[in-house]
mmCIF file with all atom_site columns, C-alpha atoms in Angstrom:
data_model
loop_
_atom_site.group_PDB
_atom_site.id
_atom_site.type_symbol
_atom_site.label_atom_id
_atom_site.label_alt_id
_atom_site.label_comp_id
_atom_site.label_asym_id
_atom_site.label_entity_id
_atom_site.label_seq_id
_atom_site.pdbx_PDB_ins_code
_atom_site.Cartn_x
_atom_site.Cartn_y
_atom_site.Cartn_z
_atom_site.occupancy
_atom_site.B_iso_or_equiv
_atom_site.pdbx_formal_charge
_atom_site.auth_seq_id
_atom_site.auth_comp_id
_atom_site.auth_asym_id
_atom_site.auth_atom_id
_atom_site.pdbx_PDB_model_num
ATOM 1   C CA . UNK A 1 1   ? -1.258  -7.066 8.737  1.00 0.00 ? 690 UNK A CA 1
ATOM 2   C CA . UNK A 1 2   ? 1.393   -4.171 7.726  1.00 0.00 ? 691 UNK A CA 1
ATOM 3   C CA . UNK A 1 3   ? 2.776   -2.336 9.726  1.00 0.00 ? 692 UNK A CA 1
ATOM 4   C CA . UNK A 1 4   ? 3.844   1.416  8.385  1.00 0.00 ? 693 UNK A CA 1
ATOM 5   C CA . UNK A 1 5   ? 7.277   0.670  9.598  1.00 0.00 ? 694 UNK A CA 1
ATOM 6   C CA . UNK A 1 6   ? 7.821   -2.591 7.494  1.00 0.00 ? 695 UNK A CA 1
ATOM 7   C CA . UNK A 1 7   ? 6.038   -0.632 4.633  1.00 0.00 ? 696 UNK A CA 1
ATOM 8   C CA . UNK A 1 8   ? 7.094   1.539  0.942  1.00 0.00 ? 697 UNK A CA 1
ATOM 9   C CA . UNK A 1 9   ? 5.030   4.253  2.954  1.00 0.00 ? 698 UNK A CA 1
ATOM 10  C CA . UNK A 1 10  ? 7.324   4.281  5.772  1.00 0.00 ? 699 UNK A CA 1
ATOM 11  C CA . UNK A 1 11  ? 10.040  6.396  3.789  1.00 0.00 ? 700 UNK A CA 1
ATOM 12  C CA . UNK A 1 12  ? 7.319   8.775  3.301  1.00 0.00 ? 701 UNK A CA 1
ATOM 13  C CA . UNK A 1 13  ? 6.773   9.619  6.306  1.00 0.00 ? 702 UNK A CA 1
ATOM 14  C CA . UNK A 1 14  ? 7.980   13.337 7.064  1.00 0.00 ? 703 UNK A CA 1
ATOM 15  C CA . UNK A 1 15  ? 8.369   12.505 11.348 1.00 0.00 ? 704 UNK A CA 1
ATOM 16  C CA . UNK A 1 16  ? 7.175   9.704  13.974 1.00 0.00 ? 705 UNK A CA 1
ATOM 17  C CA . UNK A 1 17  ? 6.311   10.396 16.994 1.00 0.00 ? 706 UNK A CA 1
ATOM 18  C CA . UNK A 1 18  ? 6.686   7.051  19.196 1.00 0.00 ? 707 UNK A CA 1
ATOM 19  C CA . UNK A 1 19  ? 4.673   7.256  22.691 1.00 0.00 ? 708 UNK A CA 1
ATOM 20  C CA . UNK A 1 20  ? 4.410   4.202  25.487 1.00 0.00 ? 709 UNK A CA 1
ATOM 21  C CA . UNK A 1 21  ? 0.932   3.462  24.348 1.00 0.00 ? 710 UNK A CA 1
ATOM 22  C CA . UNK A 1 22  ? 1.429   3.175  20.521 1.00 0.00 ? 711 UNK A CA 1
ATOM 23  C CA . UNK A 1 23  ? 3.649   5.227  17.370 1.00 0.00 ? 712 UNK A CA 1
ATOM 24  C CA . UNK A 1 24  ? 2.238   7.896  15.120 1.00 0.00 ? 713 UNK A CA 1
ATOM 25  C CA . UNK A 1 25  ? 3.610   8.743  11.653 1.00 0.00 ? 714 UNK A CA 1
ATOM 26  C CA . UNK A 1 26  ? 3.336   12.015 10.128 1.00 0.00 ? 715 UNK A CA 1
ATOM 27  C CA . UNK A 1 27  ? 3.090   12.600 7.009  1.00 0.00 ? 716 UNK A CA 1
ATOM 28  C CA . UNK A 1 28  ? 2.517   15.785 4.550  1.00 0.00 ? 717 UNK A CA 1
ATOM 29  C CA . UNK A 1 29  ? -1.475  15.010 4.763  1.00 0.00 ? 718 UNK A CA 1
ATOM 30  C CA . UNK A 1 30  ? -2.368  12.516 6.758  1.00 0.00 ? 719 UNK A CA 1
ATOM 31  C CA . UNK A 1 31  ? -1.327  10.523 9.552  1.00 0.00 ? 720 UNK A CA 1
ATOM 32  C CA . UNK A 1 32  ? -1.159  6.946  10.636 1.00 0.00 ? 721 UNK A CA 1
ATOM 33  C CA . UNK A 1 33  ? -1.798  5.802  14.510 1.00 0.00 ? 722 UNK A CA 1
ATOM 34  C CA . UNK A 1 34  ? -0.922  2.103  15.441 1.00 0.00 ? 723 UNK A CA 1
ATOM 35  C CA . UNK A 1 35  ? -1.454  1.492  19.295 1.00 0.00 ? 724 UNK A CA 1
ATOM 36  C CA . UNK A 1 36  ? 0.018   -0.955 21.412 1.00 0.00 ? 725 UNK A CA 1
ATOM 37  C CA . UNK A 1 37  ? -1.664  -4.130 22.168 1.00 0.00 ? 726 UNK A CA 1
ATOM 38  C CA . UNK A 1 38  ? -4.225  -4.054 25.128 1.00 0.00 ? 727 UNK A CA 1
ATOM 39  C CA . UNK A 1 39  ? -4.030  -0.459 25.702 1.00 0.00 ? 728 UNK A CA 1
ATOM 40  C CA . UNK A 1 40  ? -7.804  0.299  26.249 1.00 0.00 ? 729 UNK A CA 1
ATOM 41  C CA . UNK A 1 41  ? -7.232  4.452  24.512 1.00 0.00 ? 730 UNK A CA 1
ATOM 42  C CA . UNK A 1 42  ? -8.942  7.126  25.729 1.00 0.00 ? 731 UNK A CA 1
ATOM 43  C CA . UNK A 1 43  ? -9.231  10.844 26.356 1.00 0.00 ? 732 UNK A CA 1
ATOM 44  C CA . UNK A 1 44  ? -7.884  11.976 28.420 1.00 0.00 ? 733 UNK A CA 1
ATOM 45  C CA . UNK A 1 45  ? -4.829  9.358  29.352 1.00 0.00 ? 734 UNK A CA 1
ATOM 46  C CA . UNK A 1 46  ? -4.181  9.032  24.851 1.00 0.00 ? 735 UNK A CA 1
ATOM 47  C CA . UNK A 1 47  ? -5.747  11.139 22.479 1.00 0.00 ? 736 UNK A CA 1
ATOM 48  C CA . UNK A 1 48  ? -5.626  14.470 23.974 1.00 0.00 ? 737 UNK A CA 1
ATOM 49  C CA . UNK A 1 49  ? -1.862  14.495 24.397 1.00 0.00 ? 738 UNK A CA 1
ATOM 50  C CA . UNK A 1 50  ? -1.405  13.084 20.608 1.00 0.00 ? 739 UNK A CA 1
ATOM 51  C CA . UNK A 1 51  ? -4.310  15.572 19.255 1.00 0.00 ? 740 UNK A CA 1
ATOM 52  C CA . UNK A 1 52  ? -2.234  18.602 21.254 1.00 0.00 ? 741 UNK A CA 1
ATOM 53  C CA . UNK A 1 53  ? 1.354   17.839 19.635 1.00 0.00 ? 742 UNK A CA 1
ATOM 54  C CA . UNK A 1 54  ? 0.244   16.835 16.188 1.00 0.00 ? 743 UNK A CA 1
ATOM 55  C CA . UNK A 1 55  ? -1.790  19.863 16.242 1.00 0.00 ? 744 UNK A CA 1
ATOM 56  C CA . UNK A 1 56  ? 0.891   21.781 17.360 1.00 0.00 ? 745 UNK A CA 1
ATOM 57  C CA . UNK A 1 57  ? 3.451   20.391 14.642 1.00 0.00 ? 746 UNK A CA 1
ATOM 58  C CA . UNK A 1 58  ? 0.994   20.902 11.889 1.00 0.00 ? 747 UNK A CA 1
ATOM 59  C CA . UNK A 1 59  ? 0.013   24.642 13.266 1.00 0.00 ? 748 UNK A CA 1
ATOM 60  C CA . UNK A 1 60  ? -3.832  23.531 12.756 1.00 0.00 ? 749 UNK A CA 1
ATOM 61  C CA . UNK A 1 61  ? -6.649  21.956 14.103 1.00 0.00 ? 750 UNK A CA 1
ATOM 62  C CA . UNK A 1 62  ? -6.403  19.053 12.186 1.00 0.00 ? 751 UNK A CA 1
ATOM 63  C CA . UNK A 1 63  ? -8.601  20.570 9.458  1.00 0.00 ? 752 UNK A CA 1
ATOM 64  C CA . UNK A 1 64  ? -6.199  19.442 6.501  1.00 0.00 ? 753 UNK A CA 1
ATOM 65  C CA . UNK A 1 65  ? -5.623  16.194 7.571  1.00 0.00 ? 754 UNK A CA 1
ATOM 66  C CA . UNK A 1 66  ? -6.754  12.270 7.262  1.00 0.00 ? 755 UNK A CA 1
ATOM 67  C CA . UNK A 1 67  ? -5.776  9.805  10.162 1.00 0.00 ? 756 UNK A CA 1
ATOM 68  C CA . UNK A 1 68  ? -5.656  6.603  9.674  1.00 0.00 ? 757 UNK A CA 1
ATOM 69  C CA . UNK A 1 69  ? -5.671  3.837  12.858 1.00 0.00 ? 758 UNK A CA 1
ATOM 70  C CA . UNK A 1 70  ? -3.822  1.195  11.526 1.00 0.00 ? 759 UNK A CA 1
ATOM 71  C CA . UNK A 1 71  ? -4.833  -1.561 13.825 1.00 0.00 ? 760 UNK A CA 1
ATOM 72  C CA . UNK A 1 72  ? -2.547  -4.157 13.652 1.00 0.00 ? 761 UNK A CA 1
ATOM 73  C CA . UNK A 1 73  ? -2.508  -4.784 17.319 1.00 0.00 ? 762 UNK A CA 1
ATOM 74  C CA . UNK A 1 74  ? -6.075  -5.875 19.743 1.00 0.00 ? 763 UNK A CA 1
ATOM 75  C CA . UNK A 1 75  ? -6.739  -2.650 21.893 1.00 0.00 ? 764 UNK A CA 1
ATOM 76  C CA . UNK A 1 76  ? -10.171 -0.992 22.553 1.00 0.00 ? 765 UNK A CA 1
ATOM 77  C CA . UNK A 1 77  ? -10.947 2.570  22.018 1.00 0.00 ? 766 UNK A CA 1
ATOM 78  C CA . UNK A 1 78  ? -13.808 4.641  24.163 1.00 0.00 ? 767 UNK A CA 1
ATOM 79  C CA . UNK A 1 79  ? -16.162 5.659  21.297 1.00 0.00 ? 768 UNK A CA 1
ATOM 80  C CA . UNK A 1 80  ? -17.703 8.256  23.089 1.00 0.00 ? 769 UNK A CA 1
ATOM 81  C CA . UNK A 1 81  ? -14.681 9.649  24.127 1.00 0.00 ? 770 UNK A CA 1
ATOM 82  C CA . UNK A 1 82  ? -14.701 10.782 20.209 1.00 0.00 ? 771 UNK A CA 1
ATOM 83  C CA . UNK A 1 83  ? -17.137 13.572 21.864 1.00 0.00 ? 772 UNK A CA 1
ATOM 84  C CA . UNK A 1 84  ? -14.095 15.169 23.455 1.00 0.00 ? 773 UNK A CA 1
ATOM 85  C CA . UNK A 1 85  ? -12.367 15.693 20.069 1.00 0.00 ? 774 UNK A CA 1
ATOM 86  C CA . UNK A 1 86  ? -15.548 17.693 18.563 1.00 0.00 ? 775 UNK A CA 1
ATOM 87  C CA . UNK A 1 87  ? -15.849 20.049 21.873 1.00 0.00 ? 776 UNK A CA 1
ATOM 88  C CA . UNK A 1 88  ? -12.787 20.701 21.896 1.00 0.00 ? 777 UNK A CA 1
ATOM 89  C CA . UNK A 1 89  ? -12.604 21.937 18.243 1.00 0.00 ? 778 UNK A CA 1
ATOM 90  C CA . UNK A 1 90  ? -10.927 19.474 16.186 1.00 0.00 ? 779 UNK A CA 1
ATOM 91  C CA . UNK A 1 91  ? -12.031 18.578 13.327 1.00 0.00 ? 780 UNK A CA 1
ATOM 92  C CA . UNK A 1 92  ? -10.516 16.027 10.726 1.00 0.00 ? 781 UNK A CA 1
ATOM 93  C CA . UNK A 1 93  ? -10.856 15.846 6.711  1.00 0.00 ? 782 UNK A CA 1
ATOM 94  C CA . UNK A 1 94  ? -11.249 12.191 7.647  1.00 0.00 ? 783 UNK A CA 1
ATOM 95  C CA . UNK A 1 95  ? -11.002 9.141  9.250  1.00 0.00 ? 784 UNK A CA 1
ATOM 96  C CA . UNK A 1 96  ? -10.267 5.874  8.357  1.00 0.00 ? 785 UNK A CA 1
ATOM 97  C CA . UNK A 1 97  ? -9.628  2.774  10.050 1.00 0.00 ? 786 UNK A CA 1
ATOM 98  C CA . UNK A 1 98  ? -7.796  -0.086 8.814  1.00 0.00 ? 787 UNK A CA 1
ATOM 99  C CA . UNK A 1 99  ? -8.975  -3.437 10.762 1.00 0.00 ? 788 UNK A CA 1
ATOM 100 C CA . UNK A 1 100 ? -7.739  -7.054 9.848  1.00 0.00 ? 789 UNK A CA 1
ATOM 101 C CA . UNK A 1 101 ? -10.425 -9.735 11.114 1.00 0.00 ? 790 UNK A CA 1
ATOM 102 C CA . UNK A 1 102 ? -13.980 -9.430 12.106 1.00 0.00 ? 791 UNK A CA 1
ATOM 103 C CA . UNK A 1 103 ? -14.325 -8.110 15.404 1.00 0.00 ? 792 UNK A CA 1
ATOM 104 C CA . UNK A 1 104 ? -12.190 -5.040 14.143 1.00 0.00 ? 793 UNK A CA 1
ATOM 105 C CA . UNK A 1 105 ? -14.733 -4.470 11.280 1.00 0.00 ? 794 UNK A CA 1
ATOM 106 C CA . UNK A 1 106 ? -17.542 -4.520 13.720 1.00 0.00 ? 795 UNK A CA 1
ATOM 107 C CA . UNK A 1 107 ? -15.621 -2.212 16.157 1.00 0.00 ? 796 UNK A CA 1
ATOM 108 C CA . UNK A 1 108 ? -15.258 0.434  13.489 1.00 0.00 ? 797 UNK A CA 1
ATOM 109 C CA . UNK A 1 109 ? -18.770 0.207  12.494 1.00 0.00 ? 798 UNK A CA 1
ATOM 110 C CA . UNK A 1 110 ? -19.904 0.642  15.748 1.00 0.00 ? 799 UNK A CA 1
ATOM 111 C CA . UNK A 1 111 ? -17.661 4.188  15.635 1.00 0.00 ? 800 UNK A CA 1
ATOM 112 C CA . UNK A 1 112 ? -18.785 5.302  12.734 1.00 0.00 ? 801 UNK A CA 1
ATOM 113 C CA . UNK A 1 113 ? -22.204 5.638  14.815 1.00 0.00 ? 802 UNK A CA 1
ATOM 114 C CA . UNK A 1 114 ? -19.702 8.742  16.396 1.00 0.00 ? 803 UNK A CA 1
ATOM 115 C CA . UNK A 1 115 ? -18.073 9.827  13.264 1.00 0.00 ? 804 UNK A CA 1
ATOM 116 C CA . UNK A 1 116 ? -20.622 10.096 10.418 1.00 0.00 ? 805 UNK A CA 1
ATOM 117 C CA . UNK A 1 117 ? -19.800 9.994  6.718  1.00 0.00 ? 806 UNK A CA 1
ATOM 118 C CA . UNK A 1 118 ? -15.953 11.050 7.704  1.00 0.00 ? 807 UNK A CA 1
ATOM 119 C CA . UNK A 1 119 ? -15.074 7.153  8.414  1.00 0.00 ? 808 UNK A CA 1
ATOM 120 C CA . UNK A 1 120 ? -14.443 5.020  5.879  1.00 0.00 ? 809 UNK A CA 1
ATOM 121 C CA . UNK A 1 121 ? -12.942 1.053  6.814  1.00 0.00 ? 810 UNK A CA 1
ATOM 122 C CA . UNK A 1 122 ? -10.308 -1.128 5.174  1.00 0.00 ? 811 UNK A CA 1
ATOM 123 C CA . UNK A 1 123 ? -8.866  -4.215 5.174  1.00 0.00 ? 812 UNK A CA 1
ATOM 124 C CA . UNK A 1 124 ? -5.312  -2.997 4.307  1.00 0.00 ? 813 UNK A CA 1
ATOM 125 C CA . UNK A 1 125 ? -3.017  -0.459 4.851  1.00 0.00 ? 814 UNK A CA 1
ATOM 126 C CA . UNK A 1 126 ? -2.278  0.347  0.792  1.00 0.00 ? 815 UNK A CA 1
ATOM 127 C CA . UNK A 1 127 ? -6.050  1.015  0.074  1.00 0.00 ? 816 UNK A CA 1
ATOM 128 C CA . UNK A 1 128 ? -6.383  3.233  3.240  1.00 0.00 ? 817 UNK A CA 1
ATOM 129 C CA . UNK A 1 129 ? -3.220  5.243  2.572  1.00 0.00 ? 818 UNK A CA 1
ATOM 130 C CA . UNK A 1 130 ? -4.642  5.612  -1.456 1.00 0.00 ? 819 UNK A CA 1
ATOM 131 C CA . UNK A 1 131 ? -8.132  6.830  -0.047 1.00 0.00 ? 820 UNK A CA 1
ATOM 132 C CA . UNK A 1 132 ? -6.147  9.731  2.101  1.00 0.00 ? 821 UNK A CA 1
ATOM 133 C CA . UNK A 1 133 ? -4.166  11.117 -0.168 1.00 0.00 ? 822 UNK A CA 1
ATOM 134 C CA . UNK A 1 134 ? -7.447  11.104 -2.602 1.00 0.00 ? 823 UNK A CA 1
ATOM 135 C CA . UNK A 1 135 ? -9.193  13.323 0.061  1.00 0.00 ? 824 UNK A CA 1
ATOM 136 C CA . UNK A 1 136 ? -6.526  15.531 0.842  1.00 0.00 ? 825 UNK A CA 1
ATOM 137 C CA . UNK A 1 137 ? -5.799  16.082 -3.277 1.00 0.00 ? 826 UNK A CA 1
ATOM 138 C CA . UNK A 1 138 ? -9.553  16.505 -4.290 1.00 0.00 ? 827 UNK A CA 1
ATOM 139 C CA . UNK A 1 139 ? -10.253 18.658 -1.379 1.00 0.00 ? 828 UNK A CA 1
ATOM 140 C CA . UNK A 1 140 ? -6.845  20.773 -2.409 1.00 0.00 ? 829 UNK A CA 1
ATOM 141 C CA . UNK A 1 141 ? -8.109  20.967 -5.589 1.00 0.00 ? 830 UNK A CA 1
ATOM 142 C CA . UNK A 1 142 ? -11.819 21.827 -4.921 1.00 0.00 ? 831 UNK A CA 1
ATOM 143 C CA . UNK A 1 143 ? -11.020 24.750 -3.131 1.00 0.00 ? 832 UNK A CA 1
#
């Protein structure tokens, strides 16, 4: 497991935003979530507050961006409570989760039923950071 912290990447990292259920770290395209341990996440008592600031600190609606969960601690997420996001606008270039045994790998499979071809799953940190900045460049590019 790797925290961004203890990682190259953390120097990258243009802000972090550190909240009593987990730390966020910004960088120019993407952004990397680690919750706490145990914190079940949802809505309305997580997300919306973190998808409010970031999109206020980027001045978007999260159209030009990659998050990555970096799950190095046990926590469970409300899948459908991805729903929320979507009617309330946001969108994301993508999202990828970075689990580190098995029941994480079948937890991110079983959002991916909510997130479509956007999701993409990892083992490690490195290869998850590599895949955003990929995104965000050939999407740059593209356009």
């Amino acid at each position: 497991m790797e925290h961004v912290k203890s990682s190259p990447f953390y120097q990258e990292a243009i802000q972090e935003i550190n909240y009593s259920f987990g730390n966020f770290y910004l960088f120019e395209t993407f952004i990397v979530g680690e919750i706490n341990k145990d914190i079940v996440f949802t809505w309305e008592d997580h997300a919306k507050t973190v998808v409010e600031e970031i999109s206020n600190l980027y001045d978007q609606n999260g159209k030009d961006l990659v998050y990555i969960s970096n799950r190095v601690n046990p926590y469970s997420v409300v899948p459908s409570d991805w729903l929320h996001f979507f009617k309330y606008s946001y969108s994301l270039k993508g999202y990828g989760i970075v689990s580190y045994n098995p029941k994480g790998i079948l937890n991110a499979m079983l959002e991916k039923l909510f997130m479509r071809s956007k999701l993409q799953s990892f083992t490690c940190l490195t290869d998850a950071i590599a895949w955003a900045k990929s995104v965000s460049k050939t999407e740059d590019t593209a356009a």
